[in-house]
Amino acid sequence: MEVNEALNFIKENFRFHKSTKQIIYLLYTTDKHKTIIKQLKKDIVHLEVILELVTQNIPNKVKKTLIKYLTEIIPPEELVKKYVFTFTVLNLLDDKILSKFSLEKMIFLTSEKLYFVPKLIYALVKYYSFTELVVYFNKISPLTLLDAFILVFKDKEIEKNNLIPFVLNLLSNNKYNKKNILYSLLFNCTYKSKELDTLFYKLYKPKNLRILSFYKSKNEELIDFLLLEKDPVIFYKSLLRIHANLKKEKVFLIIHQKMNLILQNDPTTLFKKIKVKFNFEEIKYFLENERTKEKILKIIDKSDLHFNEEELNQYYKLIFNNLHFIKSNFAKLMLPLTERKNISILISHFIEQRNFFYLSILYDFLILEEKRNLNLLAIELLLINEEVIYYLHKSINNSLNQDFILKKMVILIRNNLDYKLIKLLNKLKIDNKKEFYFIGKEIIDNLLSINKKFLNEISFFLEKISFFHTKIYDLILENLSSADNETRKRSVLIFTNFNLQTIIPILIKEYTKPNLKLKLSILKLLKKFCVKKETFIFRRIFLNFLIHALSQNDLVFNTNGLKLSKELIQHLQRNELISVLELVFMYIFSSNTLVSQLVIDNITLLSDKLGVEIVYSYLVQGLYHPSKKVYQKYNFIFDILKSIDKETIDQLHLPIIEHYD
């Protein structure tokens, strides 16, 4: 928050503190902060404003001064609450601040329903003895207290032995949605405490398994309780907490015995952490069970499977019968299918059924698994049917037959360029640069026959090719100077997604050529580029194009120049904006309706960026011009400025303007 923002903030929130403006100016503009603090102490009227201002995003130098001033004063009674809560929000509430007020007063403040009240309680626990505080705790909401104790138990400096029984009592008597966090912190504190064993055995009942599983040193004692547990949620969460501290054999024993219970939750999280061995009979049992089949399919690919050849064929049938459950997980479930004949059968079946979704997933999976030497067979089968290419949603990079696929694509592009085909092209890694160039050339030659909705995707593809083949630029630039208007429009859209750093030097060179259509296309392209953030870096180059366009005695050039300036204004700095204003002002008397409207649009934007004072300075002479036509035009613009910022215009103390013929 800079000085003007701070003044506006005060103006909006504290209308009656007008004397504060001088203090704000001093805070931001002077280094003599001791003098400012002395001045603030003389007049307490600023305190309410400063308490609000110090919590805002203000410069550190100013914030430090305000905090120093606040720590050295005692606020009046009516501002005590605001004062304490301000230091709470700033995380600066310490014994120095608390000592200014009575404990009863601080306890009274905890009754407020504000998000930072737990921080206040935490500060009280940190700087007062527990015996002093405990008598007041029954006046505070238990849930607010528990939120505060989370902060207390995270602080390593606070002595917590006296707090443990009190917090346990609170937890056992209240419904609290952050119990797990607090139990975890609580038991980490008791890890080395003398009360650990006493506390553990006090809670050592099956119903308390969800609590006891936080004790990292007592995992072995909990195995029996895990095996007896019947609640799926308690069992699942407890096993997730303790598995890392148990031997693998014991974890596998628990999982195999309690698999039905595990599958009642979402088992994916557990099996990402623990890779368990399963035999075929276990997998078969869960796949044939209607209640468990969907869950077991989520974890098979994360498990260690051992099948013989007969079991493998049965497994394949089970998976195939459950395709409607599998979706994108299908390829991972094919991991055990290491036999070439199984892959061949599967791919052939999908091609016959025209199930291109699973075919594309399996294809992608096989590409990634090149070590299994299944690529060649898979691709040969896939390319039997040319239509399959359209359904390969994922990349076919590193394919053994990429060149063959690219040659097929050139033919397809000539006949009909499909949107899915363009998406596939964009995902391919460029290995064969020559083939990619031919594809790009075919696209540019057939630009008019391509659906407009594909142009954005095509633009990204052509930019990718241009990195290896700069001839692509020449082909598109030829289209920019085409006699056909639609070809020029489409070429401008194609260039829009290209990298500015690469394209700007080319445009500068091309703009020098004596080709009117090319120059106008470049101006339209620059207008499109103005939506990019990088335009700020190249703004001076854009400005040179703009100056040339507005300096020509040609209506089409002028119109395109004004359209460009309208978009470019947002990227320019103050001195550059003034240059644009001077250029735009030359056209205020244009008789062309479109030019006049563009001039008004530009002046409106410039007034917003520069301030109405600057634009007004260009108007002032025209407002007193003897010619009625001149006066009316200037007065029209003056009315626009007034509608933008009437207050500022009124402050210029303009006399009533009357015009006489």
XYZ file of C-alpha atoms in Angstrom:
661
model
C 0.000 0.000 0.000
C 1.707 3.169 -1.252
C 1.067 6.682 0.095
C -1.864 7.466 -2.240
C -3.474 4.109 -1.513
C -3.039 4.715 2.221
C -4.715 8.122 1.920
C -7.614 6.642 -0.064
C -7.941 3.859 2.517
C -8.237 6.462 5.311
C -10.632 8.554 3.241
C -12.953 5.562 2.726
C -12.791 4.090 6.232
C -12.145 7.096 8.498
C -13.925 10.149 7.105
C -13.561 12.155 10.343
C -9.785 11.683 10.705
C -8.713 14.346 8.212
C -5.744 15.377 10.368
C -4.230 11.929 9.806
C -3.226 12.738 6.204
C -0.203 14.768 7.313
C 1.022 11.897 9.515
C 0.715 9.453 6.585
C 2.733 11.755 4.310
C 5.443 12.028 6.984
C 5.550 8.271 7.583
C 6.137 7.571 3.902
C 8.485 10.444 3.142
C 10.782 10.931 6.158
C 13.431 8.868 7.905
C 13.079 10.752 11.219
C 10.691 8.223 12.712
C 11.468 9.125 16.338
C 9.997 12.578 15.660
C 6.884 10.995 14.163
C 6.416 8.730 17.203
C 6.644 11.744 19.538
C 4.085 13.562 17.435
C 1.730 10.560 17.475
C 1.926 10.270 21.273
C 0.716 13.857 21.664
C -2.589 13.162 19.938
C -4.364 9.823 20.577
C -6.921 10.630 17.811
C -4.721 8.809 15.269
C -4.689 5.501 17.177
C -7.787 3.950 15.600
C -6.476 4.705 12.103
C -2.998 3.350 12.878
C -4.387 0.114 14.367
C -6.219 -0.492 11.108
C -3.383 0.657 8.848
C -0.654 -1.473 10.479
C -2.448 -4.705 9.479
C -2.540 -3.666 5.806
C 0.100 -4.324 3.160
C 2.243 -1.247 3.855
C 6.032 -0.774 3.439
C 8.137 -2.495 6.152
C 9.783 0.784 7.182
C 6.380 2.334 7.919
C 5.068 -0.826 9.608
C 8.075 -0.999 11.971
C 7.524 2.634 13.011
C 3.841 2.052 13.710
C 4.518 -1.157 15.689
C 7.188 0.599 17.768
C 4.742 3.404 18.540
C 1.966 0.937 19.451
C 4.189 -1.107 21.800
C 5.096 2.014 23.773
C 1.556 3.211 24.514
C -1.380 2.063 26.631
C -4.579 2.389 24.588
C -7.778 3.961 25.954
C -10.444 1.561 27.234
C -12.592 1.725 24.098
C -9.650 0.622 21.881
C -8.225 -2.178 24.071
C -9.972 -4.928 22.094
C -8.809 -3.514 18.735
C -5.292 -3.037 20.132
C -4.941 -6.624 21.421
C -6.459 -8.205 18.321
C -4.170 -6.145 16.073
C -1.091 -7.581 17.804
C -2.689 -11.043 17.625
C -3.157 -10.779 13.852
C 0.458 -9.555 13.501
C 1.689 -12.542 15.606
C 3.406 -10.066 17.958
C 1.329 -10.621 21.102
C 3.886 -11.171 23.891
C 4.263 -10.645 27.652
C 5.139 -6.953 27.128
C 1.753 -6.307 25.500
C -0.228 -8.614 27.796
C 1.249 -7.031 30.942
C -0.581 -3.780 30.112
C -3.964 -5.381 30.830
C -5.560 -7.560 33.488
C -5.953 -11.296 32.918
C -9.739 -10.957 33.418
C -9.845 -8.446 30.567
C -7.965 -10.826 28.246
C -10.249 -13.746 29.149
C -13.253 -11.549 28.393
C -11.851 -10.900 24.884
C -11.733 -14.650 24.152
C -15.544 -14.679 24.056
C -15.377 -12.889 20.673
C -16.217 -15.144 17.715
C -13.200 -14.272 15.580
C -10.777 -16.556 13.741
C -7.702 -15.279 15.637
C -9.097 -15.828 19.186
C -7.175 -19.182 19.441
C -3.944 -17.193 18.881
C -4.862 -14.974 21.844
C -5.455 -18.015 24.082
C -2.151 -19.504 22.880
C -0.352 -16.291 23.913
C -2.022 -16.415 27.350
C -0.939 -20.050 27.874
C 2.598 -19.135 26.801
C 3.023 -16.150 29.137
C 0.806 -17.045 32.150
C 1.059 -20.045 34.463
C -1.449 -22.828 33.852
C -2.718 -22.683 37.453
C -3.687 -19.027 36.936
C -5.489 -19.763 33.698
C -7.312 -23.013 34.432
C -9.912 -21.330 36.670
C -10.959 -19.158 33.716
C -11.051 -21.915 31.060
C -14.646 -22.900 31.868
C -15.663 -19.441 30.519
C -14.198 -20.213 27.078
C -15.789 -22.377 24.376
C -14.209 -25.903 24.474
C -13.808 -25.972 20.668
C -12.000 -22.615 20.713
C -9.755 -23.956 23.482
C -8.916 -27.054 21.434
C -7.986 -24.896 18.415
C -5.695 -22.904 20.706
C -4.071 -26.062 22.129
C -3.049 -27.144 18.610
C -0.885 -23.995 18.514
C 0.322 -24.629 22.089
C 1.469 -28.198 21.378
C 3.315 -27.084 18.231
C 5.418 -24.711 20.366
C 8.464 -26.611 21.649
C 9.249 -23.981 24.306
C 6.056 -24.466 26.351
C 6.057 -26.953 29.248
C 3.153 -29.300 28.518
C 3.011 -31.955 31.255
C 0.373 -30.039 33.249
C -1.710 -29.487 30.119
C -1.992 -33.127 28.961
C -4.719 -34.353 31.410
C -6.775 -31.202 30.810
C -6.599 -31.555 26.992
C -7.404 -35.284 27.104
C -10.476 -34.502 29.173
C -11.553 -31.864 26.624
C -11.051 -34.296 23.734
C -13.062 -37.071 25.373
C -16.029 -34.802 26.172
C -16.381 -32.832 22.928
C -17.024 -33.468 19.247
C -14.043 -31.880 17.529
C -13.218 -32.240 13.822
C -9.437 -31.795 14.326
C -9.058 -34.509 16.994
C -6.509 -36.464 14.984
C -4.185 -33.466 14.641
C -4.329 -32.713 18.354
C -3.911 -36.360 19.397
C -0.870 -36.641 17.154
C 0.711 -33.503 18.667
C -0.292 -34.565 22.171
C 1.233 -38.016 21.932
C 4.392 -36.730 20.301
C 4.820 -34.579 23.411
C 4.240 -37.558 25.723
C 6.682 -39.752 23.817
C 9.402 -39.101 26.428
C 7.016 -38.299 29.257
C 6.788 -40.375 32.452
C 3.040 -40.445 31.950
C 3.308 -42.286 28.610
C 2.786 -45.831 29.877
C 0.110 -44.772 32.339
C -1.737 -42.876 29.649
C -1.369 -45.688 27.111
C -2.756 -48.422 29.344
C -5.555 -46.164 30.519
C -6.708 -45.934 26.898
C -5.729 -49.507 26.017
C -9.154 -50.727 24.890
C -10.352 -51.709 21.407
C -12.662 -48.697 21.236
C -9.638 -46.394 21.568
C -7.626 -47.853 18.681
C -7.997 -44.681 16.585
C -6.319 -42.726 19.417
C -3.674 -45.274 20.366
C -2.392 -45.608 16.805
C -0.737 -42.202 17.244
C 1.726 -43.777 19.729
C 4.710 -44.554 17.510
C 6.504 -46.454 20.289
C 3.621 -48.876 20.946
C 2.899 -50.282 17.481
C 3.638 -53.922 18.331
C 1.043 -53.870 21.130
C -1.598 -52.698 18.642
C -1.381 -55.628 16.178
C -3.827 -57.764 18.178
C -6.275 -54.899 18.303
C -5.982 -54.346 14.556
C -6.808 -57.996 13.914
C -9.871 -57.730 16.188
C -11.102 -54.369 14.870
C -14.410 -54.474 12.982
C -14.895 -50.816 12.130
C -13.411 -50.344 8.601
C -12.644 -46.627 9.051
C -10.852 -47.038 12.419
C -8.910 -50.057 11.129
C -7.870 -48.376 7.864
C -6.679 -45.105 9.419
C -4.860 -46.924 12.240
C -3.038 -49.252 9.834
C -1.945 -46.286 7.695
C -0.417 -44.640 10.787
C 1.533 -47.603 12.153
C 2.557 -49.686 9.110
C 5.906 -47.886 8.619
C 7.088 -48.961 12.096
C 6.159 -52.650 11.724
C 8.024 -55.484 10.045
C 6.835 -56.209 6.482
C 5.800 -59.770 7.357
C 3.444 -58.510 10.070
C 1.969 -55.850 7.774
C 1.295 -58.497 5.075
C -0.290 -60.778 7.698
C -2.692 -58.024 8.812
C -3.569 -57.055 5.207
C -4.275 -60.606 4.068
C -6.445 -61.305 7.122
C -8.348 -58.016 6.946
C -8.597 -57.539 3.162
C -12.405 -57.465 3.202
C -12.302 -54.670 5.775
C -9.667 -52.721 3.785
C -11.762 -52.862 0.602
C -14.666 -51.147 2.355
C -12.585 -47.937 2.184
C -10.722 -46.515 -0.810
C -7.679 -48.854 -0.680
C -5.547 -46.963 -3.235
C -3.744 -44.827 -0.627
C -2.674 -47.838 1.434
C -1.373 -49.861 -1.526
C 0.620 -46.922 -2.883
C 2.649 -47.158 0.330
C 2.693 -50.951 0.718
C 3.312 -53.345 -2.180
C 1.683 -56.648 -1.154
C 2.068 -60.083 -2.759
C -1.170 -61.712 -3.979
C -1.713 -65.148 -5.478
C -4.283 -65.796 -8.190
C -6.854 -67.404 -5.868
C -7.035 -64.264 -3.719
C -7.393 -61.983 -6.751
C -10.015 -64.292 -8.254
C -12.047 -64.330 -5.021
C -12.227 -60.523 -4.878
C -12.838 -60.102 -8.637
C -15.785 -62.513 -8.551
C -17.310 -60.790 -5.527
C -19.699 -58.017 -6.651
C -19.031 -55.903 -3.546
C -15.232 -55.946 -3.856
C -14.448 -56.210 -7.598
C -14.400 -52.447 -8.276
C -12.039 -51.756 -5.339
C -9.638 -54.647 -6.081
C -9.264 -53.436 -9.689
C -7.840 -50.163 -8.338
C -4.987 -51.880 -6.481
C -3.948 -54.788 -8.728
C -1.407 -52.665 -10.612
C 0.116 -51.590 -7.265
C 0.507 -55.195 -6.054
C 3.036 -57.955 -6.634
C 1.348 -60.698 -8.702
C 2.660 -64.210 -9.377
C 0.657 -66.275 -11.932
C 1.444 -69.404 -13.924
C 0.369 -69.661 -17.586
C -3.035 -71.173 -16.840
C -3.761 -68.582 -14.134
C -2.656 -65.815 -16.501
C -5.297 -66.806 -19.088
C -7.980 -66.916 -16.389
C -6.849 -63.514 -15.128
C -7.140 -62.091 -18.655
C -10.746 -63.338 -18.934
C -11.643 -61.834 -15.551
C -10.173 -58.460 -16.533
C -11.882 -58.494 -19.920
C -15.263 -59.255 -18.297
C -14.857 -56.181 -16.076
C -13.779 -53.619 -18.687
C -16.656 -51.280 -17.764
C -15.103 -50.850 -14.281
C -11.524 -50.364 -15.448
C -11.476 -47.373 -17.844
C -8.054 -45.663 -17.939
C -6.561 -48.158 -15.446
C -6.857 -50.870 -18.062
C -3.295 -50.707 -19.445
C -1.727 -51.046 -15.991
C -3.788 -54.189 -15.353
C -2.179 -55.730 -18.427
C 1.224 -55.837 -16.690
C 1.162 -59.636 -16.193
C 0.449 -60.184 -19.928
C 4.056 -60.720 -20.938
C 3.277 -63.354 -23.605
C 3.241 -62.033 -27.199
C 0.300 -64.260 -28.104
C -1.860 -62.680 -25.378
C -1.050 -59.177 -26.614
C -1.822 -60.232 -30.183
C -5.200 -61.714 -29.229
C -6.132 -58.650 -27.199
C -5.229 -56.115 -29.912
C -6.914 -58.137 -32.661
C -10.077 -58.353 -30.570
C -10.198 -54.572 -30.005
C -9.703 -53.848 -33.710
C -12.539 -56.247 -34.624
C -14.823 -54.663 -32.005
C -13.710 -51.136 -33.083
C -13.061 -50.382 -29.405
C -10.557 -47.617 -30.115
C -10.575 -46.222 -26.584
C -8.987 -49.332 -25.019
C -6.867 -49.861 -28.097
C -5.275 -46.405 -27.750
C -4.640 -46.934 -24.021
C -3.021 -50.308 -24.625
C -0.993 -48.893 -27.526
C 0.388 -46.104 -25.350
C 1.227 -48.576 -22.603
C 3.151 -50.784 -25.007
C 5.180 -47.849 -26.310
C 6.326 -47.152 -22.764
C 7.184 -50.805 -22.208
C 9.743 -51.144 -25.002
C 11.946 -53.459 -22.924
C 9.378 -56.203 -23.451
C 9.934 -56.051 -27.222
C 6.194 -55.899 -27.867
C 6.220 -52.603 -29.758
C 6.685 -53.936 -33.239
C 3.845 -56.435 -33.026
C 1.453 -53.906 -31.454
C 2.098 -51.197 -34.059
C 1.836 -53.601 -36.989
C -1.617 -54.638 -35.780
C -2.717 -51.076 -35.047
C -1.796 -49.767 -38.479
C -3.838 -52.422 -40.265
C -6.784 -50.066 -39.796
C -6.018 -46.466 -40.807
C -8.974 -45.149 -38.767
C -7.200 -46.185 -35.551
C -4.886 -43.151 -35.938
C -7.786 -40.823 -35.122
C -8.312 -42.439 -31.720
C -4.782 -42.375 -30.409
C -5.378 -39.658 -27.827
C -1.989 -40.144 -26.204
C 1.417 -39.584 -27.710
C 2.888 -42.112 -30.113
C 6.386 -40.773 -29.600
C 9.278 -43.200 -29.963
C 7.135 -45.379 -32.200
C 9.094 -47.782 -34.387
C 6.909 -46.720 -37.319
C 6.641 -42.958 -36.802
C 7.882 -42.154 -40.340
C 5.254 -44.483 -41.783
C 2.498 -42.779 -39.733
C 3.656 -39.281 -40.787
C 3.564 -40.209 -44.494
C 0.004 -41.445 -44.025
C -0.904 -38.150 -42.341
C 0.242 -36.078 -45.357
C -2.336 -37.938 -47.502
C -5.041 -37.520 -44.851
C -4.378 -33.748 -44.577
C -4.774 -33.303 -48.341
C -8.172 -35.035 -48.242
C -9.621 -33.832 -44.941
C -7.782 -32.321 -41.952
C -9.510 -33.721 -38.847
C -9.264 -31.939 -35.481
C -8.179 -35.131 -33.657
C -5.404 -35.569 -36.196
C -4.072 -32.065 -35.435
C -4.144 -32.820 -31.694
C -2.187 -36.000 -32.371
C 0.356 -34.053 -34.469
C 0.865 -31.599 -31.616
C 1.712 -34.434 -29.229
C 4.324 -36.000 -31.486
C 8.001 -35.463 -30.830
C 9.737 -34.146 -33.956
C 12.191 -36.820 -35.041
C 11.762 -36.709 -38.816
C 12.044 -32.947 -39.510
C 11.563 -33.323 -43.265
C 8.225 -35.137 -42.948
C 6.987 -32.602 -40.406
C 7.883 -29.748 -42.785
C 5.870 -31.364 -45.594
C 2.889 -31.714 -43.231
C 3.210 -28.024 -42.258
C 3.412 -26.993 -45.939
C 0.264 -28.999 -46.752
C -1.594 -27.278 -43.895
C -0.581 -23.770 -45.069
C -1.423 -24.563 -48.721
C -4.891 -25.797 -47.687
C -5.569 -23.082 -45.102
C -8.858 -21.942 -46.686
C -10.344 -25.447 -46.598
C -9.631 -25.901 -42.864
C -12.350 -25.296 -40.284
C -11.703 -22.064 -38.310
C -12.005 -23.829 -34.948
C -8.818 -25.808 -35.783
C -6.672 -22.693 -36.358
C -5.517 -22.326 -32.744
C -4.313 -25.947 -32.609
C -2.654 -25.561 -36.039
C -0.869 -22.415 -34.853
C 0.850 -24.313 -32.008
C 1.844 -27.105 -34.395
C 3.364 -24.742 -36.989
C 5.304 -22.861 -34.314
C 6.792 -26.187 -33.195
C 7.914 -26.942 -36.769
C 9.296 -23.407 -37.280
C 11.877 -24.111 -34.575
C 13.520 -26.571 -37.016
C 12.333 -25.135 -40.362
C 12.349 -21.315 -40.666
C 10.890 -21.686 -44.178
C 7.529 -22.046 -42.431
C 7.710 -18.302 -41.665
C 8.157 -17.498 -45.373
C 5.113 -19.587 -46.311
C 2.862 -17.827 -43.761
C 4.251 -14.370 -44.676
C 3.357 -15.017 -48.326
C -0.216 -15.582 -47.175
C -0.157 -12.280 -45.231
C 0.264 -10.409 -48.531
C -2.292 -12.559 -50.386
C -4.980 -10.872 -52.498
C -7.608 -12.994 -50.721
C -8.879 -11.305 -47.549
C -9.849 -14.590 -45.810
C -6.352 -16.046 -46.391
C -4.798 -12.957 -44.777
C -7.153 -13.183 -41.781
C -6.372 -16.856 -41.203
C -2.629 -16.272 -41.520
C -2.835 -13.526 -38.875
C -4.601 -15.992 -36.537
C -1.922 -18.615 -37.241
C 0.874 -16.202 -36.246
C -0.926 -15.170 -33.029
C 0.413 -18.065 -30.923
C 4.012 -17.768 -32.126
C 6.736 -16.628 -29.741
C 7.105 -12.819 -29.805
C 10.872 -12.932 -29.366
C 11.173 -14.961 -32.574
C 8.530 -13.279 -34.698
C 9.154 -9.553 -33.981
C 12.544 -9.340 -35.841
C 10.924 -11.009 -38.864
C 7.985 -8.565 -38.833
C 10.337 -5.550 -38.597
C 12.176 -6.754 -41.699
C 8.962 -7.535 -43.635
C 7.351 -4.182 -42.777
C 10.064 -2.354 -44.744
C 8.884 -4.016 -47.982
C 6.680 -1.836 -50.263
C 3.639 -4.086 -49.916
C 0.493 -2.379 -48.580
C -1.450 -5.579 -47.820
C 1.508 -7.071 -45.944
C 1.923 -3.928 -43.819
C -1.779 -3.841 -42.914
C -1.708 -7.550 -42.017
C 1.308 -6.930 -39.747
C -0.566 -4.093 -37.969
C -3.537 -6.431 -37.417
C -1.181 -9.119 -36.117
C 0.464 -6.682 -33.677
C -3.007 -5.790 -32.382
C -3.613 -9.501 -31.675
C -0.235 -9.767 -29.917
C -1.260 -7.052 -27.439
C -3.122 -9.623 -25.305
C 0.241 -11.226 -24.407
C 2.117 -10.171 -21.277
C 5.439 -10.190 -23.178
C 4.206 -7.209 -25.219
C 5.468 -4.973 -22.409
C 9.071 -5.991 -23.252
C 8.635 -5.119 -26.949
C 6.375 -2.062 -26.427
C 8.844 0.437 -27.970
C 9.003 -1.622 -31.157
C 5.192 -1.730 -31.245
C 5.202 2.046 -30.737
C 7.413 2.534 -33.811
C 4.905 0.576 -35.922
C 2.110 2.701 -34.446
C 3.879 6.011 -35.191
C 4.389 4.949 -38.813
C 0.730 3.923 -39.224
C -0.628 7.172 -37.763
C 1.816 9.296 -39.767
C 0.487 8.061 -43.133
C -2.014 10.009 -45.218
C -4.131 6.893 -45.669
C -7.467 6.188 -43.953
C -6.959 2.385 -43.796
C -3.503 2.806 -42.223
C -4.854 5.365 -39.755
C -7.790 3.141 -38.765
C -5.539 0.133 -38.133
C -3.073 2.339 -36.258
C -5.816 3.632 -33.933
C -7.043 0.062 -33.350
C -3.484 -0.957 -32.449
C -3.021 2.000 -30.084
C -6.272 1.109 -28.301
C -4.872 -2.340 -27.434
C -1.269 -1.176 -26.844
C -2.110 1.513 -24.245
C -2.317 -1.041 -21.403
C 1.395 -1.939 -21.879
C 2.882 1.570 -22.179
C 4.567 3.758 -19.568
C 3.773 7.422 -18.847
C 6.110 9.151 -21.336
C 5.080 6.694 -24.060
C 1.390 7.270 -23.303
C 1.859 11.031 -23.761
C 3.419 10.364 -27.197
C 0.383 8.258 -28.136
C -1.963 10.992 -26.863
C -0.276 13.547 -29.143
C -0.616 11.188 -32.111
C -4.278 10.433 -31.399
C -5.144 14.132 -30.929
C -4.224 14.759 -34.569
C -7.365 12.844 -35.598
C -10.014 14.492 -33.408
C -11.453 16.411 -36.386
C -11.644 13.365 -38.679
C -14.897 13.188 -40.663
C -14.798 9.375 -40.734
C -17.235 7.882 -38.172
C -15.041 4.851 -37.353
C -11.913 6.995 -36.872
C -13.841 9.443 -34.652
C -15.102 6.608 -32.465
C -11.599 5.098 -32.199
C -10.204 8.512 -31.193
C -12.818 8.791 -28.411
C -12.038 5.218 -27.242
C -8.299 5.976 -27.173
C -8.740 9.265 -25.289
C -10.984 7.521 -22.721
C -8.324 4.842 -22.106
C -5.525 7.419 -21.955
C -7.513 9.508 -19.441
C -7.840 6.453 -17.258
C -4.099 5.648 -17.468
C -2.615 9.179 -17.379
C -5.287 10.991 -15.381
C -7.773 13.503 -16.711
C -5.468 16.428 -15.808
C -3.003 15.577 -18.616
C -5.705 15.159 -21.257
C -7.408 18.333 -20.037
C -4.197 20.305 -20.657
C -4.527 19.406 -24.366
C -8.139 20.600 -24.412
C -7.933 23.915 -22.583
C -7.191 26.139 -25.603
C -9.828 24.518 -27.773
C -12.510 25.162 -25.169
C -12.188 28.901 -25.870
C -11.793 28.647 -29.664
C -13.930 31.129 -31.666
C -14.950 28.476 -34.202
C -18.148 26.718 -33.185
C -17.112 23.426 -34.835
C -13.772 23.374 -33.004
C -15.381 24.381 -29.715
C -18.071 21.663 -29.978
C -15.501 18.911 -30.658
C -13.312 19.997 -27.724
C -16.331 20.432 -25.469
C -17.530 16.917 -26.383
C -14.184 15.454 -25.248
C -14.314 17.680 -22.148
C -17.713 16.121 -21.241
C -16.161 12.655 -21.557
C -13.384 13.647 -19.134
C -15.993 14.982 -16.741
C -17.881 11.675 -16.822
C -14.625 9.817 -16.019
C -13.554 11.924 -13.019
C -15.919 14.793 -12.241
C -14.319 15.524 -8.866
C -10.853 16.136 -10.377
C -12.238 18.257 -13.218
C -14.192 20.379 -10.717
C -11.001 20.947 -8.709
C -9.458 22.635 -11.755
C -11.871 25.562 -11.032
C -12.978 25.926 -14.638
C -15.314 28.886 -15.298
C -18.664 28.302 -16.926
C -17.965 27.943 -20.601
C -20.374 29.786 -22.857
C -20.081 30.022 -26.586
C -21.398 32.784 -28.756
C -21.716 32.584 -32.492
